[in-house]
Amino acid sequence: MNSTSPLQSPTYNFPVWGRGIFAVWYRNLLYFKYTLFSSFFIVIIEPLLIFLAIGYGLGFFIGDLDGTPYRSFFFPALVANASMFISFFEASYGSYAKLTQQRTFESILMTPIETSEIVLGEILWASSKGLMCSLVIAGVGAGLGLIESWLVLPSLLVVFLLCWSSASFGMLLASSATKYDIFIYAQCGLLIPLSLFSHTFFPITHYPETLQLIVFLFPLSHAVSAVRALLAGDIPAIIFLNLGVLFGYGFILSQWAVYKMSKRIYE
């Protein structure tokens, strides 16, 4: 049984990684098996269409960018962007539906699983889904000769950290949402601008210095820079800063999401 009364909001304790987290993750995996084809079709076809339109279409007119074919420059950013959006959607829309309509979290609380394990399990699942989809997209890129297949492996850590950050942000929004509109506002007001300005379509060195400093604060900017370098076979010194920033965002947002969602569940 849970030690916290359902009539009383829990005080915050630092989450402990227990078996319950992986039980929640595995529950989502079992359900995902039934929607595997439709899920992958939706989340993979769209990025590939974007790549064909921009990488090959616009890339034909741009040619090389800093000595790199434009489609090779754009593809790593597409992998990072796709993982961010997929993780966010899964953690925000999915968690809100489980909280309000499906009452899934209430059912799970009838087991020995704690609220913090539910939240972290959902974040872990959303991150895993984003990672899996980005891995498939990267595999397509390797098949097209855009990247070396073995270079995908070291970039997975960067992608997972980005997925964890975006999933934690989605869970944080779900913890305070009263309707689905808030996720649309977050997508249009934050995620899409992040995608447009975070080193995705062109180098940020073309921005004014003030805007470069602002973009440098974006987690997606660090992820794109790191993934692009790793898929090119480089390990620049700044990549450790990129990893540190992504880890920091993920750590803070996930702890905040655990606290807020735990309170919401017990309301």
mmCIF file of C-alpha atoms in Angstrom, residues 1-4 6 24 103-119 265-266:
data_model
loop_
_atom_site.group_PDB
_atom_site.id
_atom_site.type_symbol
_atom_site.label_atom_id
_atom_site.label_comp_id
_atom_site.label_asym_id
_atom_site.label_seq_id
_atom_site.Cartn_x
_atom_site.Cartn_y
_atom_site.Cartn_z
ATOM 1 C CA MET A 1 0.000 0.000 0.000
ATOM 2 C CA ASN A 2 1.085 3.583 -0.499
ATOM 3 C CA SER A 3 2.266 5.285 2.649
ATOM 4 C CA THR A 4 0.657 8.580 1.620
ATOM 5 C CA PRO A 6 -5.053 9.763 -0.891
ATOM 6 C CA VAL A 24 5.057 1.591 -15.546
ATOM 7 C CA ARG A 103 -7.893 7.369 -14.833
ATOM 8 C CA THR A 104 -4.894 5.130 -15.402
ATOM 9 C CA PHE A 105 -2.821 6.689 -12.641
ATOM 10 C CA GLU A 106 -5.566 6.071 -10.087
ATOM 11 C CA SER A 107 -5.644 2.406 -11.051
ATOM 12 C CA ILE A 108 -1.871 2.084 -10.768
ATOM 13 C CA LEU A 109 -1.989 3.609 -7.276
ATOM 14 C CA MET A 110 -4.030 0.599 -6.148
ATOM 15 C CA THR A 111 -0.751 -1.318 -6.443
ATOM 16 C CA PRO A 112 2.400 -0.763 -4.333
ATOM 17 C CA ILE A 113 3.710 1.701 -6.946
ATOM 18 C CA GLU A 114 4.259 5.259 -5.662
ATOM 19 C CA THR A 115 3.332 8.478 -7.443
ATOM 20 C CA SER A 116 6.965 9.388 -8.107
ATOM 21 C CA GLU A 117 7.451 6.019 -9.799
ATOM 22 C CA ILE A 118 4.417 6.641 -12.003
ATOM 23 C CA VAL A 119 5.739 10.017 -13.111
ATOM 24 C CA ILE A 265 -2.767 13.059 -8.568
ATOM 25 C CA TYR A 266 -3.722 13.413 -4.912
#
